[in-house]
Every structure is written in structure tokens, then in C-alpha cells.
Coordinates of C-alpha atoms in Angstrom, one line a residue:
M26 CA 137.8 100.2 172.0
K27 CA 137.3 102.3 175.0
V28 CA 138.2 105.9 174.9
L29 CA 138.5 108.2 178.3
I30 CA 137.5 111.6 178.0
T31 CA 139.1 113.8 180.9
D32 CA 138.7 118.0 179.2
E33 CA 136.6 119.8 177.9
I34 CA 136.0 118.8 174.3
S35 CA 134.2 119.5 171.4
Q36 CA 131.5 117.4 171.5
E37 CA 130.4 117.2 167.0
G38 CA 133.4 116.9 166.8
L39 CA 133.7 113.6 169.0
Q40 CA 130.5 112.0 165.7
P41 CA 133.1 109.7 164.4
L42 CA 134.0 108.1 167.4
L43 CA 129.7 107.8 168.2
D44 CA 128.8 106.8 164.6
D45 CA 131.1 103.8 165.6
P46 CA 129.8 101.1 167.8
R47 CA 133.6 99.3 168.1
I48 CA 134.2 102.3 169.8
T49 CA 132.5 103.4 172.9
V50 CA 132.9 106.7 175.1
D51 CA 133.0 108.2 178.2
V52 CA 133.6 111.3 179.3
Q53 CA 134.9 112.8 182.4
L54 CA 136.4 115.2 183.6
G55 CA 137.5 117.3 186.3
L56 CA 139.0 113.9 188.0
P57 CA 141.0 113.9 191.2
V58 CA 144.7 112.2 190.3
A59 CA 143.8 109.6 192.3
K60 CA 141.2 108.4 190.7
L61 CA 142.4 109.0 186.8
H62 CA 144.9 106.2 188.6
E63 CA 142.5 103.6 190.0
I64 CA 140.0 104.1 186.2
I65 CA 142.2 104.3 183.6
G66 CA 143.9 100.7 183.7
G67 CA 140.1 100.3 181.9
Y68 CA 140.8 102.4 179.5
D69 CA 142.5 101.6 176.0
A70 CA 142.9 105.5 174.6
I71 CA 142.0 108.6 176.3
I72 CA 141.6 112.6 175.2
T73 CA 143.2 115.2 176.6
R74 CA 143.5 119.4 176.3
S75 CA 146.2 121.0 178.6
G76 CA 143.7 119.8 181.8
T77 CA 145.3 116.7 182.3
R78 CA 148.9 115.7 183.1
V79 CA 149.5 112.6 181.3
D80 CA 152.5 111.3 182.9
P81 CA 154.6 108.5 184.3
P82 CA 153.1 106.9 187.1
L83 CA 149.3 107.5 185.4
I84 CA 151.5 105.6 182.7
D85 CA 151.7 103.0 184.9
H86 CA 148.4 103.0 186.1
A87 CA 147.6 103.0 182.1
E88 CA 147.5 98.9 181.5
R89 CA 145.3 99.1 178.7
L90 CA 146.6 102.0 177.4
K91 CA 147.2 101.7 173.2
I92 CA 146.8 105.7 171.8
I93 CA 147.0 109.2 173.8
A94 CA 145.1 111.6 172.2
R95 CA 145.4 115.8 172.8
A96 CA 143.7 118.0 171.0
G97 CA 145.8 120.8 170.0
V98 CA 148.9 121.2 168.9
G99 CA 151.9 121.2 172.3
I100 CA 152.2 117.7 174.7
D101 CA 154.5 119.2 177.0
N102 CA 151.9 118.3 179.3
V103 CA 152.4 114.3 177.8
D104 CA 155.5 112.5 178.5
V105 CA 156.3 110.9 174.8
E106 CA 158.8 109.3 175.8
Y107 CA 158.0 107.0 178.1
A108 CA 154.9 106.5 176.7
S109 CA 156.4 105.8 173.4
N110 CA 158.9 102.9 175.2
K111 CA 155.9 101.1 176.4
G112 CA 154.5 101.4 172.8
I113 CA 151.7 103.6 173.2
I114 CA 151.4 106.3 170.3
V115 CA 150.8 109.4 170.9
V116 CA 148.8 111.9 168.3
N117 CA 148.0 115.2 168.2
A118 CA 146.0 117.8 166.8
P119 CA 148.2 119.6 165.0
F120 CA 146.0 121.3 162.2
G121 CA 143.0 122.1 163.8
N122 CA 143.5 125.3 165.4
T123 CA 146.4 126.4 163.6
N124 CA 144.5 129.9 162.1
S125 CA 143.0 130.5 165.0
A126 CA 146.3 130.4 166.4
A127 CA 147.6 132.6 164.0
E128 CA 144.6 134.2 163.8
H129 CA 145.2 135.8 167.4
T130 CA 148.2 137.0 167.1
L131 CA 147.0 139.3 164.6
A132 CA 145.0 140.3 167.2
L133 CA 146.9 140.6 169.6
L134 CA 149.4 142.5 167.6
L135 CA 147.2 145.1 166.5
T136 CA 145.1 145.3 170.0
L137 CA 149.5 146.5 170.6
C138 CA 149.8 148.9 167.7
R139 CA 145.7 150.5 167.8
N140 CA 145.9 150.7 171.9
I141 CA 142.2 149.6 171.9
T142 CA 143.0 147.9 175.0
L143 CA 143.6 151.2 176.8
A144 CA 140.8 153.2 174.8
N145 CA 137.6 151.2 174.6
P146 CA 137.6 151.3 179.1
S147 CA 138.6 155.1 178.4
L148 CA 135.2 155.3 175.7
K149 CA 132.6 153.4 177.9
S150 CA 133.8 155.3 180.3
G151 CA 132.6 158.3 179.2
E152 CA 135.6 160.0 178.1
W153 CA 136.1 161.3 174.4
K154 CA 140.0 161.3 174.0
R155 CA 141.7 160.5 171.0
A156 CA 145.5 162.2 171.5
P157 CA 146.6 159.5 174.1
F158 CA 145.8 156.6 172.0
T159 CA 147.3 157.4 168.6
G160 CA 148.6 153.9 167.2
H161 CA 151.7 152.7 165.3
E162 CA 150.7 151.1 161.1
L163 CA 152.0 147.6 160.2
K164 CA 152.3 148.5 156.7
G165 CA 156.8 148.9 156.6
R166 CA 157.5 147.5 159.2
T167 CA 159.9 144.4 159.7
L168 CA 158.2 141.2 161.3
G169 CA 160.7 138.3 162.6
I170 CA 159.1 134.7 162.9
I171 CA 161.2 132.5 164.8
G172 CA 159.6 129.0 163.7
L173 CA 157.9 129.0 160.3
G174 CA 156.4 125.2 161.2
K175 CA 152.3 125.8 161.0
V176 CA 150.8 128.4 162.7
G177 CA 154.3 130.7 162.3
G178 CA 153.5 130.1 157.5
R179 CA 150.3 131.7 158.0
V180 CA 151.0 134.7 160.3
A181 CA 154.0 135.6 157.3
L182 CA 151.5 135.4 154.9
R183 CA 148.7 137.7 157.0
A184 CA 151.3 139.8 157.6
K185 CA 152.4 139.9 153.8
A186 CA 148.8 140.8 153.2
F187 CA 149.8 144.1 156.4
E188 CA 152.4 144.9 153.7
M189 CA 155.4 144.2 156.4
E190 CA 158.5 142.9 156.2
V191 CA 159.0 139.2 157.1
L192 CA 162.0 137.9 158.7
V193 CA 162.0 134.4 159.3
H194 CA 164.6 132.0 161.8
D195 CA 163.9 128.1 161.2
P196 CA 167.0 126.4 162.2
Y197 CA 164.6 122.9 160.6
I198 CA 163.8 123.6 157.2
A199 CA 165.0 123.7 154.0
E200 CA 165.2 128.0 152.2
K201 CA 162.7 126.8 149.0
R202 CA 159.6 127.1 152.3
A203 CA 160.6 130.2 153.6
E204 CA 160.7 131.4 149.6
D205 CA 157.1 130.1 149.0
F206 CA 156.4 132.2 151.5
G207 CA 157.9 134.7 150.1
V208 CA 160.8 135.8 153.7
K209 CA 163.8 135.7 154.2
L210 CA 165.1 132.9 156.4
V211 CA 167.6 134.8 158.7
P212 CA 169.9 134.0 161.6
L213 CA 168.9 134.8 164.8
E214 CA 171.1 137.7 165.9
D215 CA 168.8 139.2 162.7
I216 CA 165.6 138.4 164.4
I217 CA 167.0 140.9 166.9
R218 CA 168.6 142.7 165.3
Y219 CA 166.5 144.1 162.3
A220 CA 163.0 143.6 164.2
D221 CA 160.4 146.0 164.8
V222 CA 157.4 142.8 165.9
I223 CA 159.2 139.3 167.3
S224 CA 156.5 136.9 167.3
V225 CA 157.6 132.8 168.7
H226 CA 156.3 130.2 166.5
T227 CA 158.0 127.3 168.7
P228 CA 156.8 123.7 170.5
L229 CA 158.2 124.6 174.2
N230 CA 160.8 121.8 174.4
D231 CA 164.7 121.7 176.3
E232 CA 165.3 123.9 172.8
T233 CA 163.7 126.2 172.9
R234 CA 162.8 127.6 176.6
G235 CA 164.4 130.6 176.8
M236 CA 165.9 131.4 174.2
I237 CA 164.7 134.9 174.4
G238 CA 166.6 135.9 177.1
T239 CA 168.0 138.9 179.2
E240 CA 170.6 139.2 176.3
H241 CA 168.2 138.7 173.2
F242 CA 165.8 142.0 175.0
A243 CA 169.4 143.4 175.0
G244 CA 170.5 143.5 171.7
M245 CA 166.4 144.9 170.2
K246 CA 165.3 147.8 168.5
N247 CA 164.2 150.5 171.2
G248 CA 160.4 150.1 171.2
V249 CA 160.6 147.1 169.6
I250 CA 156.9 144.6 170.2
V251 CA 156.7 141.1 171.6
I252 CA 154.1 138.7 170.8
N253 CA 154.1 135.1 172.1
C254 CA 151.4 133.0 171.1
A255 CA 153.1 130.1 171.3
R256 CA 153.8 128.4 174.7
G257 CA 154.6 130.2 177.6
G258 CA 158.6 129.4 178.7
I259 CA 159.5 130.3 175.0
I260 CA 160.7 134.1 176.4
D261 CA 162.1 134.3 179.9
E262 CA 159.7 135.4 181.3
A263 CA 161.4 137.8 184.1
A264 CA 163.1 138.9 181.4
M265 CA 160.7 140.8 179.1
L266 CA 159.2 142.2 182.6
A267 CA 162.4 144.0 183.5
A268 CA 162.5 145.0 179.4
L269 CA 158.7 145.9 179.7
D270 CA 159.7 148.0 182.4
S271 CA 163.4 149.6 181.4
G272 CA 160.9 150.7 178.8
K273 CA 162.9 149.3 175.5
V274 CA 159.5 146.9 174.7
L275 CA 157.3 149.5 173.4
G276 CA 154.4 146.4 174.7
A277 CA 154.1 142.8 174.6
G278 CA 151.2 139.6 173.8
F279 CA 151.0 137.2 175.9
D280 CA 148.2 134.6 175.0
V281 CA 149.9 131.9 176.9
F282 CA 152.6 132.0 180.6
S283 CA 155.2 129.5 182.4
E284 CA 152.4 129.0 185.4
E285 CA 148.4 128.2 184.0
P286 CA 147.0 129.5 186.3
P287 CA 149.3 132.1 187.1
A288 CA 150.5 131.1 191.1
S289 CA 154.0 132.4 191.7
E290 CA 154.5 136.9 191.6
L291 CA 156.8 137.6 188.4
V292 CA 154.3 135.8 186.1
K293 CA 151.1 137.9 188.3
Q294 CA 153.2 140.7 187.8
L295 CA 153.8 140.7 184.1
I296 CA 150.1 139.8 182.9
A297 CA 149.0 142.7 185.4
H298 CA 151.8 145.7 184.1
P299 CA 150.4 148.5 182.3
R300 CA 152.1 147.6 178.4
M301 CA 150.6 143.8 178.4
V302 CA 147.9 142.3 176.9
V303 CA 147.3 139.4 177.9
T304 CA 144.5 136.7 177.0
P305 CA 144.6 133.0 179.6
H306 CA 145.2 130.5 176.6
L307 CA 142.7 131.4 174.3
G308 CA 144.5 130.8 170.6
A309 CA 143.0 127.7 169.8
N310 CA 139.6 129.1 171.9
T311 CA 137.1 129.6 169.0
F312 CA 134.4 126.9 168.2
E313 CA 135.5 126.4 164.9
A314 CA 139.8 125.3 166.6
Q315 CA 137.4 123.4 169.3
K316 CA 135.6 121.4 167.1
N317 CA 138.9 120.3 163.6
V318 CA 141.2 119.5 167.0
A319 CA 138.1 117.0 168.4
V320 CA 137.5 116.2 165.0
D321 CA 140.9 114.8 163.5
V322 CA 141.7 112.7 167.1
S323 CA 138.9 111.2 167.0
R324 CA 139.9 110.5 163.2
E325 CA 143.1 108.9 164.2
L326 CA 140.8 106.6 167.1
V327 CA 139.4 105.1 164.2
N328 CA 142.5 104.9 161.7
Y329 CA 144.0 103.0 164.2
L330 CA 141.7 100.2 164.9
D331 CA 141.5 99.9 160.9
G332 CA 145.1 99.0 161.0
R333 CA 145.4 102.4 158.8
P334 CA 148.6 104.5 158.8
M335 CA 148.8 107.6 161.6
E336 CA 149.1 110.5 160.2
N337 CA 149.6 112.9 163.3
A338 CA 150.8 110.6 165.5
V339 CA 154.2 113.0 167.4
N340 CA 156.4 109.7 168.1
I341 CA 155.6 107.1 165.2
P342 CA 158.0 107.7 161.9
R343 CA 155.9 109.2 159.7
F344 CA 155.8 110.5 155.9
D345 CA 155.7 113.4 154.5
P346 CA 151.9 114.6 154.3
D347 CA 151.7 115.2 150.8
L348 CA 152.8 111.4 150.5
M349 CA 151.4 109.9 152.6
D350 CA 148.3 108.3 150.7
H351 CA 151.5 107.0 147.5
M352 CA 153.0 104.5 150.8
R353 CA 150.0 103.4 152.6
P354 CA 149.8 100.1 150.5
F355 CA 153.8 99.4 151.3
M356 CA 152.2 100.0 154.7
G357 CA 150.3 97.1 154.6
L358 CA 152.6 95.0 152.0
V359 CA 155.5 94.9 154.2
S360 CA 152.9 93.9 158.1
Q361 CA 152.2 91.2 155.5
M362 CA 155.9 90.0 155.7
G363 CA 156.3 90.4 158.4
D364 CA 154.1 89.0 160.1
F365 CA 154.3 85.8 157.4
L366 CA 158.3 85.7 157.2
S367 CA 157.4 85.5 161.8
Q368 CA 156.3 82.7 161.8
L369 CA 158.9 80.9 158.6
A370 CA 162.1 82.0 160.1
P371 CA 164.5 80.0 162.4
A372 CA 165.4 81.4 166.2
N373 CA 166.4 83.9 167.6
P374 CA 166.9 86.4 164.8
E375 CA 170.2 89.1 165.3
K376 CA 169.8 91.3 161.9
I377 CA 166.9 92.0 159.4
I378 CA 167.7 94.1 156.8
F379 CA 165.1 96.2 154.7
T380 CA 166.0 96.4 150.8
Y381 CA 163.4 99.3 148.7
N382 CA 164.7 98.6 145.8
G383 CA 162.7 100.9 142.5
K384 CA 160.8 103.9 143.2
L385 CA 159.7 103.8 146.2
A386 CA 163.4 103.5 147.6
R387 CA 163.0 107.9 146.2
Y388 CA 161.2 108.0 148.9
D389 CA 162.4 108.3 152.7
C390 CA 161.9 104.0 154.1
A391 CA 161.4 104.2 157.5
P392 CA 158.5 104.0 158.2
L393 CA 157.9 101.5 156.3
T394 CA 161.0 99.9 158.3
V395 CA 158.9 100.2 161.5
C396 CA 155.8 98.8 160.1
G397 CA 157.6 95.7 159.6
L398 CA 159.9 94.9 162.0
A399 CA 156.5 95.6 164.5
A400 CA 154.6 92.7 162.1
L401 CA 158.4 89.9 162.5
L402 CA 158.7 90.6 166.3
N403 CA 155.2 91.0 167.3
R404 CA 155.5 87.0 167.4
H405 CA 157.6 86.7 169.7
T406 CA 158.0 89.5 172.6
E407 CA 155.3 89.3 175.7
V408 CA 155.0 93.5 175.3
E409 CA 153.0 95.0 171.9
V410 CA 154.8 95.7 169.2
N411 CA 154.2 98.3 166.7
M412 CA 155.5 101.3 165.4
V413 CA 155.9 103.2 168.7
N414 CA 158.9 100.0 170.5
A415 CA 159.5 98.8 167.4
R416 CA 163.6 99.4 166.9
L417 CA 163.4 100.3 170.6
V418 CA 162.0 96.2 171.9
A419 CA 164.9 95.2 169.2
R420 CA 168.0 97.0 170.2
T421 CA 166.6 95.5 173.4
M422 CA 166.7 91.6 172.4
G423 CA 170.3 92.5 170.0
M424 CA 169.3 92.8 166.7
V425 CA 171.1 95.2 164.2
V426 CA 168.6 96.2 161.7
E427 CA 169.4 98.2 158.7
E428 CA 167.9 99.5 155.2
V429 CA 169.1 99.4 151.8
R430 CA 167.8 101.0 149.2
T431 CA 168.2 101.1 145.7
T432 CA 166.1 102.9 142.5
E433 CA 167.6 99.8 139.9
T434 CA 165.1 97.1 139.2
E435 CA 165.1 94.5 137.0
S436 CA 161.8 93.0 137.2
F437 CA 158.4 95.3 139.3
S438 CA 158.4 99.3 139.7
N439 CA 158.9 98.2 143.8
L440 CA 160.5 95.5 145.2
V441 CA 160.1 95.3 148.4
T442 CA 162.7 92.2 150.1
L443 CA 163.4 91.1 154.2
A444 CA 166.5 88.9 154.8
V445 CA 166.2 87.7 158.1
H446 CA 170.0 86.4 159.6
T447 CA 169.9 83.7 162.5
P448 CA 172.7 81.5 163.5
E449 CA 170.2 79.0 161.5
G450 CA 170.7 81.0 158.1
K451 CA 168.7 83.1 156.3
R452 CA 165.4 83.2 155.5
T453 CA 164.8 85.3 153.0
I454 CA 160.8 87.2 151.9
A455 CA 160.1 89.8 148.7
G456 CA 156.7 91.6 147.8
T457 CA 155.2 94.0 145.7
L458 CA 151.7 95.6 145.1
F459 CA 150.0 94.0 141.6
E460 CA 147.2 96.6 141.2
G461 CA 146.8 97.7 145.0
K462 CA 147.2 94.3 145.8
V463 CA 150.0 92.6 147.5
K464 CA 152.3 89.9 146.1
I465 CA 155.2 87.4 147.1
V466 CA 157.1 87.1 144.8
K467 CA 160.3 85.0 146.4
M468 CA 161.1 82.7 148.8
R469 CA 164.4 82.1 149.5
D470 CA 165.6 81.2 145.8
F471 CA 162.1 80.6 144.9
H472 CA 160.3 82.3 142.9
T473 CA 156.2 83.2 143.6
D474 CA 153.0 84.7 143.0
F475 CA 150.9 84.1 146.1
T476 CA 148.7 86.8 147.8
P477 CA 148.4 85.7 151.7
E478 CA 145.4 84.1 153.3
P479 CA 144.3 84.2 156.7
H480 CA 145.6 80.4 157.3
M481 CA 148.3 79.1 155.2
L482 CA 151.0 75.8 154.7
V483 CA 155.0 76.3 153.2
I484 CA 155.8 73.2 152.1
S485 CA 159.4 72.0 150.9
Y486 CA 160.7 69.0 149.5
E487 CA 162.3 67.1 146.9
D488 CA 159.9 66.9 144.3
R489 CA 158.4 63.9 143.0
P490 CA 155.8 63.1 140.5
G491 CA 151.6 62.2 142.6
L492 CA 152.5 65.2 146.1
I493 CA 151.3 67.5 145.0
G494 CA 147.6 64.8 144.2
K495 CA 148.9 63.4 148.3
I496 CA 149.0 66.7 150.2
G497 CA 144.8 67.2 148.5
T498 CA 144.3 64.1 149.5
I499 CA 145.4 63.8 153.2
L500 CA 143.4 67.7 153.5
G501 CA 140.5 66.3 152.4
E502 CA 139.8 63.3 154.2
E503 CA 140.3 66.0 156.9
N504 CA 138.1 68.5 154.9
V505 CA 140.9 71.4 154.4
N506 CA 139.4 73.1 151.7
I507 CA 142.3 74.1 149.5
G508 CA 142.2 77.9 147.8
N509 CA 144.6 79.0 145.8
M510 CA 148.2 76.5 145.5
N511 CA 151.1 78.6 144.0
L512 CA 154.3 75.9 143.6
G513 CA 158.3 77.0 143.2
R514 CA 161.3 74.4 141.7
R515 CA 164.9 75.2 141.2
A516 CA 164.8 72.8 137.9
K517 CA 162.7 69.0 137.2
A518 CA 163.1 66.3 140.3
G519 CA 164.7 69.8 141.8
E520 CA 163.8 71.0 145.3
A521 CA 160.3 72.6 145.4
M522 CA 158.5 74.6 147.5
V523 CA 155.3 74.9 147.5
V524 CA 152.4 77.4 149.6
F525 CA 149.0 76.5 149.4
S526 CA 146.0 79.1 151.1
I527 CA 143.4 76.9 153.1
D528 CA 139.8 77.9 153.9
S529 CA 140.5 76.5 157.9
P530 CA 143.3 76.0 160.2
A531 CA 144.6 72.3 159.1
S532 CA 145.7 70.3 162.5
E533 CA 148.5 69.2 163.7
D534 CA 147.7 65.4 163.0
V535 CA 147.0 66.3 159.4
V536 CA 150.5 68.9 159.4
A537 CA 152.4 65.6 161.1
R538 CA 150.3 63.7 157.7
L539 CA 151.7 65.5 155.0
A540 CA 155.7 65.9 155.9
E541 CA 155.3 62.4 156.2
A542 CA 153.9 61.7 152.8
T543 CA 155.9 64.4 150.9
Q544 CA 159.4 64.0 152.9
A545 CA 158.9 67.2 153.7
S546 CA 162.2 69.0 154.4
F547 CA 160.4 71.7 156.0
L548 CA 156.5 72.5 156.1
K549 CA 155.2 74.9 158.8
Q550 CA 152.0 76.6 159.0
V551 CA 151.2 79.4 158.7
H552 CA 148.0 82.5 160.3
M553 CA 148.0 85.4 159.4
V554 CA 146.7 87.9 161.5
S555 CA 147.4 91.1 159.4
V556 CA 144.3 89.9 156.6
S557 CA 141.6 89.9 156.2

């Protein structure tokens, strides 16, 4: 993997990449856009912060690109939708600077409440004035947090330690999460009406852009304090400036702005306002945070190379982090099943059904579905199919994808079944995990018991004495060694299905001889790329 780094990244945090002999790291900072477009085609991954725009023109030039890694939380400089359509995974580092951003929020708030930015230069100039800098305590005041995510949650906990009352507005969380933080979940209108301090902690998107505007400031308490350490543009800056000028807002602390660096007169006026405490997007700028986010994205790139699930991919369906370790083996199971079945099923699939039985069905199985779907489709398309674009590719190819979950199961605690419907008929495969190993336990209506291996033969024929011996003889004559064999049949002297694992691929001539010798109704050689 060739990795391009275009923004300043902690060298210490990049150690997982530097230690991996499979990865080449190329650091090129401050590249002109034209130069970046010229060289990006030679890289498999790009790591950026906020200084590089990963937009459609750049992505179009990135012919090899598989991963866009943003060393930070925000991804507004990355066109995620365009990358997704190209099958490019976008990862961020949502945890690395969480603590740093939460502490910076409190730093701005305390600075405002205790007039530190005014008292500091006064004292340094030789004055000894106290009365002009009389401040406000946080204890007993009401903090309104908009967005109880990772940063918002930490701000809530710290505010509780200051003995503040905390109200939270977040339409995307369960009430239990608010209860776990000891805060009250309320509508946005209640935040506006009752809060003494309002702090925003949401991403910037179409829903949140300008979410606090003129009408909201009009409904706030006189003397309210407003903090934004999230993203510039969430709070309407013209409305913010007017509220400061009118005295409605006692003071505001901003770390982020709609333009960075500021260019318009509006943003410059806002920054210069005497009741504004401002910093140049320093929320994540601690040595600890810079190292953490670099480590997080570096590990994601290594996970990708190792074929492990990527926990911080923003455009891949993913599990609750608490379930990730439990579910990870099933992603390997469904991927191997999809790869195996894709080589046996007839052409032109119309419908693909994923069925999850047992304990597994209690969880969200959507990531398993897209993982299996990617494996099923990857051999039959010109573009690389992965968890990012699997559903899009299936839809483009006119396939219907269905998911069925039921906790009922007969023989196994967990069972995954893939069924591919085509004009020629249906192909089915079912698998489970046994002591952590993948086991294929059913193909069509034959019961089986084998673990997929790199080279395999699947043969169906009318069972007759001596056929297994003939198969062994033909393979032996061609120096193809049999590793394992699994035989399934419906009845004595009825149709049988035999699955062989072989140590090396069989030639086309050998396959033809086997078909003739067994009078096979079905014979396919399978080469698995998802097993070593």
C-alpha cells in the first residue's frame, strides 16, 4: 500500500504504518491542487487533516485510491458521497481528539466567565484593577448542550462536576443515553428558552448548517453565553454578531468559523468583537490528540490490509463498538460464503437473500449483508466491490437484496444462509462458526461439513460404487493431492455431492476427465481468495 500524507500529522502517531513493511509512506505537505491531481493516481490511500479538500476532481484523478483517512473527527472537507459511489472507504478518527475538544469547550467557557482575556493584558500592562473583571460562577447555571455525541457527552460530565444543571437536545439518541449521563433530554426550544450557556456539538451538514439563527437568539435569555467548538456555520454568524451588538448575548467563545482562515468582512467583525473569545480551530490541537488521531487512522489502514473490519469508516455500515469483537468472525464467515457461492451460482442473479438464524439474529446484521454481498459480486463486475458500494452495485445490476432474521434455529446456535435466485434456478449455501472456524454445513439440500480452502472441487453425480476411487486416481495421475473430502447424499445410490480440497489447482483437462468419468451433473473448480 502506498500512502500519501498531505497535511501535518504526528510522526509518532504514524508508527503503525512505518513499522509495516507492506506500507510505503510519502509525506508531501502544501501541494498545489494541480500537483496533487498529478500524483494522486499512484497512491492507494491518502491521509489528510482539514487542509486538503478531497473533492470530486481529486477523486477522479485517484485511480488506485481505496481509502481516504481524515485524521480528526470532521469530514466536511471530504466528499463522502462521491467517494462512496467510487467504492472508496472514508475513515476518520472520532475518538482521538474527543477529550481535547471537550476540555477546550470548558476552557473557552471559563475564560469568558472569569474575564481572563481582559484581565491578563490589563495586569501585564502594569494596572491592578479588579472590579471591571468581576465574573460569573458556573455552579447552579443551566448548560444547554446541542448534540450528545462523544464530545458533547464529555462536556456534560465535566459540567456536572461544576454543579451545573445540564439540558441536552439530540434527536438521534435514546433517552437512556441521556439518563446515563445524568442529564435531561429536551426539545431544542427548551434549550433556547432555559439555558444560561449554550454549547453546540454536532457535525456540519445540511440539517445543522445555520441551526441557531436570528429567531433562536430572540428566544434566549438575556445575558446568555454561546460556545462553538464543533464546526463553523452551525451557528449563523450574522445572527451571532447582531446578538452580541444588541447585548442579548453576554459573550461567545468560538474555536471554529465558516471560513478558515477568515476572509469575509462578517467573519472578521465577529472575531474582532470585544465580547468574543476566539481561537484558531485549536480544539484538537493538543499533543495527545494529534498523536491519538494519527494512531487511529494508521490502525485503520493496517486493518484494511489485514482484511479486518474498519471500526471508524463513515461510509460503511458498522456495528455498535461494544459488539464489534463478537461480530467480527461472522464477517469472515459471510465473506467466505459469498466468495464460494459466487463461483457456483448460475449467471444473472435476480435476488439474493441473507438469512440469519439464532443468537446472531438479535443484532443488526446489515454489515454482514453488505460484506457477503461484496464477496458475491466482486468476481462479476469491472469495479472493485466492497462494503462501501456493494448495495449500490447490486441495485445498478438490477438485483433485489433481502435480509431475514430469526432467533429460531434447529441444529446450530448461529447459522447464516445465502440464497441466490437466478433464471436457471436457486443456489443455497449455509455456514456457521465452530470453535472460531468457518464451517459450510449445507449446500442446496445436501448436508455438508467442510472448511473452505484455497483450491476446491465441487462435484454432483449419481452415486455409484467406485466413483470416489476414479476421482482419486485421475487427480493422482496429474499430481494433484487431495487434502480433504466431504460427501453428502440424499439416499443410497441417489444423487451425491462431493467437495474436495486440493493442494494445487486442477487443469482444465483434469476437470474434463473428472466430468467424463463421473458423468457429473455439476462440476466446478473453486478458488478462494478470502482464505489463506
